[in-house]
């Protein structure tokens, strides 16, 4: 598998980019304000991340830095252009940065050595991000139904469950 791993890594990055790009394209069809990219742009961003990660061991971290800076610059220009028209959402731009880093992760064997684990992590993050992006209407409807008291009660429970409970002794005193 080592010989073919770069091809599999590029394919994984491409699939993650296609998934996120498909969702962004569908979002654009419903709401045409501030469109950054879609079914073609996001896979290209993911492939750029994967290729820069594959080139980094041979040419140094500057390749990854230049590619990342290019994506940041393009997303910043896109936000600046769309904010002039009144559309101030950052969702597509953040999604593009996430897609770039998913591409980097897909091809970075030094971060997660096992290709199977790396595939699972990249796929899981891509699916979770796509779910968050596509559930915009449902998430906004949910937040409008939740009261401030509900949020505070949930936070109090989480403090007890996540902060206090681990500090308590787990054996009889």
Backbone as ProteinMPNN parsed JSONL, in Angstrom:
{"seq_chain_A": "XXXXXXXXXXXXXXXXXXXXXXXXXXXXXXXXXXXXXXXXXXXXXXXXXXXXXXXXXXXXXXXXXXXXXXXXXXXXXXXXXXXXXXXXXXXXXXXXXXXXXXXXXXXXXXXXXXXXXXXXXXXXXXXXXXXXXXXXXXXXXXXXXXXXXXXXXXXXXXXXXXXXXXXXXXXXX", "coords_chain_A": {"N_chain_A": [[0.826, -1.204, 0.0], [2.079, 1.18, 0.528], [3.32, 2.148, -1.773], [1.18, 2.986, -3.346], [-0.112, 4.747, -1.715], [0.008, 7.662, -1.882], [-1.747, 8.144, -4.038], [-4.156, 7.163, -3.061], [-4.433, 8.912, -0.916], [-4.734, 11.363, -2.225], [-7.146, 10.8, -3.532], [-8.831, 10.516, -1.314], [-8.746, 13.132, -0.275], [-9.903, 14.455, -2.451], [-12.502, 13.341, -2.434], [-13.456, 14.265, 0.073], [-13.413, 17.022, -0.418], [-15.253, 17.115, -2.534], [-17.613, 16.357, -1.221], [-18.032, 18.458, 0.652], [-18.064, 20.578, -1.162], [-20.29, 19.946, -2.739], [-22.368, 20.344, -0.915], [-22.07, 23.109, -0.436], [-22.606, 24.074, -2.967], [-25.288, 23.327, -3.223], [-26.334, 24.93, -1.192], [-25.88, 27.412, -2.27], [-27.68, 27.385, -4.378], [-30.046, 27.691, -3.013], [-29.655, 30.111, -1.701], [-28.283, 32.82, -2.96], [-26.345, 34.663, -2.084], [-23.174, 36.055, -1.462], [-21.418, 33.998, -2.567], [-18.801, 31.762, -2.382], [-17.553, 29.39, -3.391], [-18.025, 26.129, -4.917], [-18.971, 22.977, -6.087], [-16.772, 22.567, -7.714], [-14.704, 24.209, -6.773], [-14.158, 23.538, -4.032], [-13.211, 20.783, -4.061], [-10.83, 21.307, -5.47], [-9.475, 22.954, -3.668], [-9.081, 21.115, -1.591], [-7.444, 19.253, -2.918], [-5.237, 20.902, -3.423], [-4.331, 21.263, -0.801], [-3.654, 18.583, -0.176], [-1.684, 18.003, -2.123], [0.258, 19.915, -1.44], [0.95, 18.967, 1.078], [2.034, 16.505, 0.362], [4.282, 17.364, -1.021], [5.766, 18.665, 0.893], [7.696, 17.074, 2.505], [9.811, 16.901, 0.683], [10.393, 19.472, -0.278], [10.238, 21.193, 1.838], [8.607, 22.996, 4.552], [7.772, 25.38, 3.553], [6.313, 25.135, 1.199], [3.807, 24.191, 2.042], [3.129, 26.343, 3.69], [2.995, 28.483, 1.845], [0.92, 27.605, 0.159], [-1.181, 27.425, 2.03], [-1.294, 30.109, 2.851], [-2.059, 31.235, 0.44], [-4.675, 30.185, 0.147], [-5.869, 31.316, 2.42], [-5.625, 34.026, 1.748], [-7.21, 34.165, -0.606], [-9.726, 33.418, 0.443], [-10.064, 35.475, 2.27], [-10.184, 37.698, 0.541], [-12.515, 37.02, -0.791], [-14.386, 37.186, 1.291], [-14.153, 39.911, 1.89], [-15.065, 41.042, -0.501], [-17.734, 40.046, -0.606], [-18.762, 41.103, 1.757], [-19.062, 43.744, 1.173], [-21.406, 43.816, -0.223], [-23.255, 43.403, 1.662], [-23.611, 40.826, 2.56], [-22.521, 39.0, 5.157], [-21.683, 36.542, 6.116], [-19.466, 33.952, 7.195], [-19.321, 31.313, 6.605], [-18.817, 29.793, 4.209], [-16.188, 30.539, 3.647], [-14.788, 29.678, 5.946], [-15.351, 26.995, 5.663], [-13.898, 26.451, 3.352], [-11.273, 26.774, 4.285], [-11.228, 24.701, 6.164], [-11.551, 22.56, 4.399], [-9.154, 22.717, 2.969], [-7.353, 22.027, 5.036], [-8.284, 19.471, 5.591], [-7.518, 18.215, 3.25], [-4.738, 18.455, 3.558], [-4.381, 16.891, 5.869], [-5.257, 14.424, 4.895], [-3.129, 13.643, 3.309], [-0.938, 13.644, 4.944], [1.161, 11.619, 6.313], [2.68, 11.674, 8.565], [1.262, 12.779, 10.653], [-1.03, 11.215, 11.345], [-0.19, 8.077, 11.355], [-1.312, 5.585, 10.395], [-2.985, 4.704, 7.494], [-5.639, 3.829, 7.324], [-6.796, 4.78, 9.716], [-6.393, 7.501, 9.327], [-7.995, 7.893, 7.078], [-10.492, 7.392, 8.208], [-10.645, 9.511, 10.093], [-10.484, 11.859, 8.47], [-12.73, 11.431, 6.836], [-14.779, 11.373, 8.78], [-14.658, 13.98, 9.86], [-15.227, 15.475, 7.556], [-17.844, 14.587, 6.969], [-19.173, 15.364, 9.333], [-18.822, 18.158, 9.219], [-20.179, 18.713, 6.843], [-22.745, 17.946, 7.58], [-23.273, 19.871, 9.596], [-23.222, 22.173, 7.998], [-25.335, 21.706, 6.208], [-27.529, 21.568, 7.843], [-28.506, 24.05, 8.529], [-31.029, 25.482, 8.616], [-32.519, 23.856, 10.352], [-30.927, 23.918, 12.674], [-31.046, 26.623, 13.346], [-33.779, 26.855, 13.842], [-33.956, 25.186, 16.062], [-32.352, 26.589, 17.951], [-33.92, 28.815, 18.326], [-35.995, 27.812, 19.785], [-34.94, 27.067, 22.2], [-34.587, 28.098, 25.505], [-33.003, 30.699, 27.485], [-32.678, 29.852, 30.093], [-32.667, 27.084, 29.77], [-30.209, 26.737, 28.461], [-28.434, 27.628, 30.451], [-28.965, 25.737, 32.486], [-28.116, 23.397, 31.218], [-25.392, 23.992, 30.915], [-24.615, 24.108, 33.621], [-25.013, 21.441, 34.35], [-23.095, 20.272, 32.654], [-20.748, 21.327, 33.742], [-20.688, 19.996, 36.189], [-20.605, 17.318, 35.281], [-18.34, 17.21, 33.58], [-16.252, 18.68, 34.715], [-16.293, 18.635, 37.633], [-16.977, 15.941, 38.403], [-14.844, 14.243, 37.3], [-12.815, 14.991, 39.055], [-13.462, 13.977, 41.514], [-12.822, 11.393, 43.939], [-12.397, 7.948, 42.914], [-12.602, 5.757, 44.462], [-13.344, 4.166, 47.612], [-13.081, 6.101, 50.563]], "CA_chain_A": [[0.0, 0.0, 0.0], [2.927, 2.364, 0.606], [3.588, 2.65, -3.113], [-0.029, 3.61, -3.88], [-0.738, 5.599, -0.71], [-0.25, 9.036, -2.341], [-2.944, 8.174, -4.884], [-5.302, 6.997, -2.162], [-4.542, 10.153, -0.149], [-5.32, 12.364, -3.127], [-8.55, 10.421, -3.712], [-9.538, 10.841, -0.078], [-8.893, 14.589, -0.251], [-10.869, 14.795, -3.493], [-13.848, 12.981, -1.97], [-13.84, 15.193, 1.135], [-13.713, 18.289, -1.078], [-16.501, 16.972, -3.291], [-18.733, 16.337, -0.282], [-18.258, 19.82, 1.139], [-18.413, 21.411, -2.31], [-21.675, 19.648, -3.119], [-23.254, 21.028, 0.031], [-21.984, 24.553, -0.672], [-23.306, 24.321, -4.235], [-26.717, 23.248, -2.908], [-26.652, 26.123, -0.406], [-25.909, 28.539, -3.2], [-28.929, 27.316, -5.143], [-31.115, 28.192, -2.152], [-29.346, 31.457, -1.23], [-27.201, 33.198, -3.87], [-25.561, 35.787, -1.604], [-21.837, 35.792, -0.97], [-20.979, 32.663, -2.961], [-17.347, 31.612, -2.461], [-17.201, 28.296, -4.28], [-18.924, 24.995, -4.805], [-18.633, 21.608, -6.442], [-15.451, 22.517, -8.343], [-13.714, 24.937, -5.975], [-13.794, 22.836, -2.808], [-12.275, 19.689, -4.344], [-9.527, 21.867, -5.842], [-8.84, 23.406, -2.424], [-8.635, 19.905, -0.891], [-6.299, 18.711, -3.665], [-4.114, 21.792, -3.157], [-3.831, 20.904, 0.524], [-3.019, 17.268, -0.232], [-0.438, 18.1, -2.894], [1.262, 20.655, -0.678], [1.419, 18.065, 2.132], [2.897, 15.501, -0.265], [5.524, 18.008, -1.441], [6.471, 19.209, 2.057], [8.928, 16.362, 2.892], [10.869, 17.074, -0.312], [10.709, 20.879, -0.525], [10.154, 21.945, 3.082], [7.312, 23.485, 5.011], [7.411, 26.598, 2.823], [5.277, 24.782, 0.219], [2.547, 24.162, 2.782], [2.857, 27.701, 4.147], [2.587, 29.302, 0.696], [-0.411, 27.149, -0.262], [-2.125, 27.85, 3.062], [-1.42, 31.562, 2.758], [-2.855, 31.506, -0.759], [-6.083, 29.899, 0.445], [-6.312, 32.35, 3.363], [-5.758, 35.274, 0.987], [-8.386, 34.088, -1.478], [-10.949, 33.443, 1.252], [-10.179, 36.832, 2.811], [-10.677, 38.562, -0.544], [-13.918, 36.665, -1.032], [-15.181, 37.763, 2.369], [-14.137, 41.358, 1.727], [-15.944, 41.351, -1.638], [-19.134, 39.776, -0.281], [-19.222, 41.969, 2.841], [-19.442, 45.011, 0.553], [-22.781, 43.702, -0.697], [-24.14, 43.186, 2.811], [-23.563, 39.427, 2.991], [-21.384, 38.968, 6.075], [-21.438, 35.205, 6.64], [-18.127, 33.395, 6.991], [-19.434, 29.864, 6.554], [-18.135, 29.227, 3.043], [-14.755, 30.782, 3.764], [-14.294, 28.752, 6.962], [-15.439, 25.663, 5.054], [-12.776, 26.318, 2.424], [-10.072, 26.542, 5.092], [-11.352, 23.342, 6.688], [-11.325, 21.659, 3.278], [-7.711, 22.729, 2.731], [-6.696, 21.255, 6.089], [-8.641, 18.062, 5.392], [-6.615, 17.739, 2.205], [-3.414, 18.312, 4.164], [-4.416, 15.734, 6.763], [-5.394, 13.201, 4.096], [-1.847, 13.266, 2.716], [0.142, 13.763, 5.934], [1.335, 10.351, 7.02], [3.367, 11.922, 9.822], [0.311, 13.183, 11.694], [-1.699, 9.963, 11.693], [0.579, 7.136, 10.511], [-2.123, 4.557, 9.767], [-3.855, 5.25, 6.458], [-7.029, 3.505, 7.655], [-7.232, 5.729, 10.739], [-6.433, 8.816, 8.681], [-9.193, 7.893, 6.241], [-11.649, 7.514, 9.1], [-10.678, 10.857, 10.682], [-10.826, 12.82, 7.412], [-14.125, 11.189, 6.451], [-15.665, 11.766, 9.875], [-14.692, 15.445, 9.936], [-15.928, 15.962, 6.365], [-19.28, 14.303, 7.127], [-19.69, 16.215, 10.413], [-18.884, 19.529, 8.715], [-21.265, 18.781, 5.858], [-23.988, 17.904, 8.35], [-23.467, 21.192, 10.198], [-23.528, 23.135, 6.945], [-26.636, 21.447, 5.578], [-28.604, 21.651, 8.84], [-28.626, 25.459, 8.918], [-32.409, 25.823, 8.959], [-32.919, 23.091, 11.536], [-30.188, 24.412, 13.829], [-31.606, 27.93, 13.723], [-35.096, 26.61, 14.45], [-33.691, 24.624, 17.391], [-31.871, 27.622, 18.863], [-35.012, 29.738, 18.651], [-36.893, 27.145, 20.736], [-34.24, 26.844, 23.463], [-34.584, 29.308, 26.329], [-31.748, 31.023, 28.172], [-32.631, 28.996, 31.278], [-32.257, 25.754, 29.307], [-28.772, 26.788, 28.188], [-27.732, 27.705, 31.736], [-29.109, 24.45, 33.166], [-27.238, 22.456, 30.52], [-24.017, 24.341, 31.272], [-24.39, 23.687, 35.013], [-24.864, 19.988, 34.31], [-21.816, 19.955, 32.013], [-19.685, 21.63, 34.709], [-20.657, 18.891, 37.142], [-20.24, 16.066, 34.608], [-17.057, 17.253, 32.893], [-15.213, 19.288, 35.536], [-16.292, 18.2, 39.021], [-16.987, 14.482, 38.526], [-13.505, 13.639, 37.149], [-11.95, 15.343, 40.185], [-13.855, 13.212, 42.691], [-12.138, 10.098, 44.038], [-13.159, 6.827, 42.361], [-12.535, 4.622, 45.389], [-13.827, 4.495, 48.946], [-12.084, 6.774, 51.424]], "C_chain_A": [[0.861, 1.256, 0.0], [3.168, 2.989, -0.763], [2.395, 3.422, -3.678], [-0.691, 4.581, -2.904], [-0.928, 7.05, -1.153], [-1.497, 9.147, -3.211], [-4.211, 8.045, -4.04], [-5.519, 8.264, -1.346], [-5.158, 11.265, -0.989], [-6.801, 12.072, -3.382], [-9.387, 10.752, -2.495], [-9.77, 12.345, 0.027], [-9.941, 15.035, -1.267], [-12.293, 14.498, -3.041], [-14.334, 13.907, -0.858], [-14.209, 16.551, 0.54], [-15.001, 18.241, -1.871], [-17.718, 17.005, -2.376], [-19.053, 17.742, 0.215], [-18.667, 20.752, -0.005], [-19.834, 21.184, -2.789], [-22.652, 20.365, -2.203], [-23.244, 22.527, -0.201], [-22.703, 24.929, -1.965], [-24.823, 24.29, -4.017], [-27.161, 24.463, -2.107], [-26.756, 27.34, -1.308], [-27.198, 28.556, -3.998], [-30.09, 27.884, -4.333], [-30.914, 29.659, -1.787], [-28.12, 31.952, -1.978], [-26.382, 34.397, -3.385], [-24.199, 35.321, -1.111], [-21.29, 34.422, -1.315], [-19.47, 32.627, -3.122], [-16.961, 30.546, -3.474], [-18.131, 27.126, -4.052], [-18.286, 23.692, -5.228], [-17.28, 21.488, -7.149], [-14.379, 23.125, -7.451], [-13.239, 24.129, -4.774], [-12.919, 21.598, -3.059], [-10.885, 20.187, -4.749], [-8.765, 22.361, -4.61], [-8.299, 22.198, -1.648], [-7.425, 19.29, -1.592], [-5.058, 19.586, -3.487], [-3.498, 21.482, -1.799], [-3.087, 19.578, 0.502], [-1.697, 17.317, -1.002], [0.64, 18.855, -2.13], [1.803, 19.797, 0.466], [2.34, 16.986, 1.56], [4.25, 16.09, -0.674], [6.376, 18.495, -0.267], [7.716, 18.414, 2.457], [10.092, 16.595, 1.935], [11.324, 18.522, -0.465], [10.605, 21.757, 0.718], [8.76, 22.48, 3.359], [6.863, 24.751, 4.287], [6.313, 26.324, 1.798], [3.904, 24.806, 0.881], [2.159, 25.559, 3.233], [2.362, 28.593, 3.003], [1.187, 28.901, 0.224], [-1.467, 27.587, 0.75], [-2.363, 29.344, 3.031], [-2.237, 31.963, 1.526], [-4.336, 31.273, -0.526], [-6.644, 30.951, 1.397], [-6.531, 33.674, 2.636], [-6.997, 35.262, 0.11], [-9.69, 34.118, -0.681], [-11.152, 34.814, 1.878], [-10.696, 37.81, 1.773], [-12.139, 38.283, -0.852], [-14.819, 37.271, 0.042], [-15.265, 39.277, 2.22], [-15.084, 41.786, 0.603], [-17.413, 41.157, -1.274], [-19.641, 40.66, 0.851], [-19.6, 43.348, 2.312], [-20.868, 44.999, 0.045], [-23.768, 43.458, 0.438], [-24.173, 41.756, 3.311], [-22.323, 39.256, 3.865], [-21.137, 37.592, 6.676], [-20.038, 34.723, 6.297], [-18.154, 31.895, 6.738], [-18.67, 29.254, 5.384], [-16.626, 29.398, 3.143], [-14.125, 29.846, 4.805], [-14.313, 27.32, 6.422], [-14.29, 25.424, 4.084], [-11.473, 26.068, 3.179], [-10.074, 25.134, 5.679], [-11.054, 22.317, 5.596], [-9.841, 21.584, 2.933], [-7.001, 21.854, 3.765], [-7.086, 19.774, 6.053], [-7.775, 17.445, 4.305], [-5.208, 17.525, 2.731], [-3.375, 17.065, 5.033], [-4.501, 14.423, 5.987], [-4.049, 12.719, 3.57], [-0.681, 13.325, 3.695], [0.274, 12.483, 6.737], [2.047, 10.534, 8.351], [2.432, 12.286, 10.96], [-0.424, 11.97, 12.233], [-1.081, 8.891, 10.8], [-0.277, 6.104, 9.768], [-3.062, 5.184, 8.735], [-5.321, 4.978, 6.757], [-7.579, 4.482, 8.694], [-7.354, 7.124, 10.153], [-7.667, 8.948, 7.793], [-10.439, 8.088, 7.088], [-11.762, 8.93, 9.661], [-11.09, 11.891, 9.64], [-12.287, 12.662, 7.004], [-15.094, 11.662, 7.528], [-15.772, 13.282, 9.985], [-15.447, 16.023, 8.739], [-17.437, 15.745, 6.482], [-19.884, 15.197, 8.207], [-19.814, 17.661, 9.948], [-20.018, 19.693, 7.711], [-22.622, 18.748, 6.541], [-24.277, 19.258, 8.986], [-23.862, 22.231, 9.149], [-24.935, 22.94, 6.388], [-27.801, 21.58, 6.548], [-28.816, 23.082, 9.333], [-30.029, 25.804, 9.392], [-32.843, 25.124, 10.243], [-32.21, 23.582, 12.792], [-30.711, 25.774, 14.289], [-32.982, 27.78, 14.353], [-34.926, 26.067, 15.865], [-33.271, 25.712, 18.371], [-32.961, 28.626, 19.213], [-35.979, 29.135, 19.667], [-36.26, 26.952, 22.113], [-34.187, 28.156, 24.242], [-33.209, 29.518, 26.966], [-31.586, 30.141, 29.408], [-32.2, 27.578, 30.915], [-30.753, 25.696, 29.065], [-27.994, 26.809, 29.498], [-27.819, 26.387, 32.508], [-28.2, 23.395, 32.528], [-25.776, 22.728, 30.866], [-23.678, 23.931, 32.7], [-24.194, 22.174, 35.075], [-23.509, 19.595, 33.732], [-20.641, 20.269, 32.946], [-19.564, 20.483, 35.707], [-20.124, 17.622, 36.47], [-18.817, 16.075, 34.067], [-15.93, 17.797, 33.778], [-15.156, 18.663, 36.928], [-16.171, 16.68, 39.139], [-15.609, 13.836, 38.296], [-12.554, 13.943, 38.318], [-12.27, 14.56, 41.44], [-13.102, 11.888, 42.74], [-13.02, 8.959, 43.524], [-13.056, 5.58, 43.228], [-12.979, 5.093, 46.784], [-12.703, 5.12, 49.773], [-11.997, 6.126, 52.781]], "O_chain_A": [[0.419, 2.299, -0.481], [3.215, 4.212, -0.896], [2.575, 4.399, -4.405], [-1.72, 5.175, -3.226], [-1.959, 7.635, -0.822], [-2.224, 10.138, -3.131], [-5.205, 8.73, -4.279], [-6.661, 8.654, -1.104], [-6.006, 12.018, -0.509], [-7.615, 12.993, -3.44], [-10.521, 11.216, -2.621], [-10.865, 12.783, 0.378], [-10.77, 15.896, -0.972], [-13.192, 15.314, -3.244], [-15.502, 14.294, -0.846], [-15.2, 17.161, 0.943], [-15.761, 19.209, -1.886], [-18.736, 17.608, -2.712], [-20.209, 18.164, 0.2], [-19.524, 21.617, 0.175], [-20.51, 22.127, -3.202], [-23.647, 20.927, -2.662], [-24.298, 23.161, -0.167], [-23.334, 25.983, -2.045], [-25.551, 25.123, -4.558], [-28.26, 24.975, -2.325], [-27.623, 28.193, -1.121], [-27.75, 29.622, -4.267], [-31.008, 28.486, -4.891], [-31.889, 30.381, -1.584], [-27.007, 31.536, -1.656], [-25.777, 35.086, -4.206], [-24.093, 34.306, -0.423], [-20.748, 33.742, -0.444], [-18.915, 33.385, -3.917], [-16.114, 30.792, -4.334], [-18.928, 27.124, -3.113], [-17.193, 23.346, -4.78], [-16.702, 20.401, -7.175], [-13.264, 22.608, -7.381], [-12.036, 24.046, -4.526], [-11.958, 21.387, -2.319], [-9.878, 19.563, -4.411], [-7.548, 22.201, -4.525], [-7.191, 22.248, -1.112], [-6.482, 18.855, -0.931], [-3.945, 19.068, -3.407], [-2.274, 21.444, -1.665], [-2.013, 19.456, 1.091], [-0.704, 16.732, -0.569], [1.81, 18.474, -2.169], [2.987, 19.884, 0.793], [3.317, 16.599, 2.202], [5.256, 15.382, -0.671], [7.577, 18.711, -0.422], [8.74, 19.038, 2.734], [11.249, 16.494, 2.342], [12.494, 18.782, -0.746], [10.864, 22.958, 0.642], [7.865, 22.421, 2.516], [5.704, 25.15, 4.394], [5.471, 27.187, 1.552], [2.955, 25.375, 0.341], [0.986, 25.926, 3.168], [1.419, 29.365, 3.177], [0.363, 29.765, -0.077], [-2.533, 28.069, 0.364], [-3.498, 29.801, 3.168], [-3.012, 32.918, 1.573], [-5.166, 32.076, -0.953], [-7.764, 31.427, 1.208], [-7.52, 34.365, 2.886], [-7.752, 36.234, 0.083], [-10.65, 34.773, -1.087], [-12.288, 35.273, 2.005], [-11.542, 38.653, 2.072], [-12.908, 39.2, -1.138], [-15.886, 37.804, -0.262], [-16.333, 39.861, 2.404], [-15.812, 42.769, 0.736], [-18.247, 42.004, -1.594], [-20.837, 40.946, 0.91], [-20.385, 44.052, 2.947], [-21.481, 46.056, -0.104], [-24.97, 43.323, 0.208], [-24.711, 41.495, 4.387], [-21.199, 39.356, 3.373], [-20.429, 37.494, 7.678], [-19.496, 35.049, 5.241], [-17.097, 31.269, 6.665], [-17.941, 28.279, 5.571], [-15.87, 28.503, 2.765], [-13.053, 29.287, 4.571], [-13.404, 26.535, 6.69], [-13.767, 24.313, 4.004], [-10.661, 25.243, 2.761], [-9.046, 24.457, 5.689], [-10.379, 21.319, 5.847], [-9.327, 20.505, 2.638], [-6.15, 21.037, 3.414], [-6.293, 18.918, 6.446], [-7.347, 16.296, 4.417], [-4.557, 16.536, 2.395], [-2.439, 16.271, 4.943], [-3.889, 13.427, 6.375], [-3.846, 11.517, 3.401], [0.459, 13.077, 3.303], [-0.428, 12.289, 7.729], [2.02, 9.633, 9.188], [2.787, 12.113, 12.126], [-0.438, 11.729, 13.44], [-1.411, 8.805, 9.617], [0.016, 5.786, 8.615], [-3.838, 6.084, 9.059], [-6.17, 5.822, 6.469], [-8.707, 4.957, 8.561], [-8.306, 7.846, 10.447], [-8.306, 9.999, 7.764], [-11.332, 8.855, 6.73], [-12.857, 9.492, 9.702], [-11.961, 12.719, 9.908], [-12.999, 13.654, 6.845], [-16.113, 12.281, 7.223], [-16.865, 13.812, 10.183], [-16.224, 16.965, 8.896], [-18.219, 16.628, 6.13], [-20.979, 15.731, 8.028], [-20.807, 18.323, 10.251], [-20.731, 20.696, 7.729], [-23.547, 19.445, 6.124], [-25.407, 19.742, 8.922], [-24.733, 23.067, 9.39], [-25.642, 23.914, 6.128], [-28.948, 21.692, 6.117], [-29.268, 23.282, 10.46], [-30.191, 26.368, 10.474], [-33.462, 25.736, 11.114], [-32.819, 23.658, 13.859], [-30.803, 26.037, 15.488], [-33.316, 28.498, 15.295], [-35.671, 26.446, 16.768], [-33.771, 25.761, 19.495], [-32.927, 29.226, 20.288], [-36.706, 29.867, 20.339], [-36.968, 26.702, 23.089], [-33.794, 29.192, 23.707], [-32.369, 28.618, 26.976], [-30.472, 29.729, 29.732], [-31.456, 26.941, 31.662], [-30.101, 24.716, 29.424], [-27.005, 26.091, 29.645], [-26.837, 25.968, 33.122], [-27.588, 22.593, 33.232], [-25.007, 21.793, 31.086], [-22.573, 23.456, 32.961], [-23.307, 21.687, 35.776], [-22.848, 18.694, 34.249], [-19.643, 19.548, 32.939], [-18.457, 20.053, 36.031], [-19.279, 16.93, 37.038], [-18.149, 15.042, 34.092], [-14.774, 17.412, 33.605], [-14.096, 18.211, 37.361], [-15.34, 16.188, 39.903], [-15.243, 12.939, 39.056], [-11.588, 13.21, 38.531], [-11.44, 14.481, 42.346], [-12.779, 11.32, 41.697], [-14.241, 8.997, 43.676], [-13.383, 4.479, 42.786], [-12.977, 6.289, 47.074], [-11.543, 4.718, 49.687], [-11.214, 6.562, 53.624]]}, "name": "protein", "num_of_chains": 1, "seq": "XXXXXXXXXXXXXXXXXXXXXXXXXXXXXXXXXXXXXXXXXXXXXXXXXXXXXXXXXXXXXXXXXXXXXXXXXXXXXXXXXXXXXXXXXXXXXXXXXXXXXXXXXXXXXXXXXXXXXXXXXXXXXXXXXXXXXXXXXXXXXXXXXXXXXXXXXXXXXXXXXXXXXXXXXXXXX"}
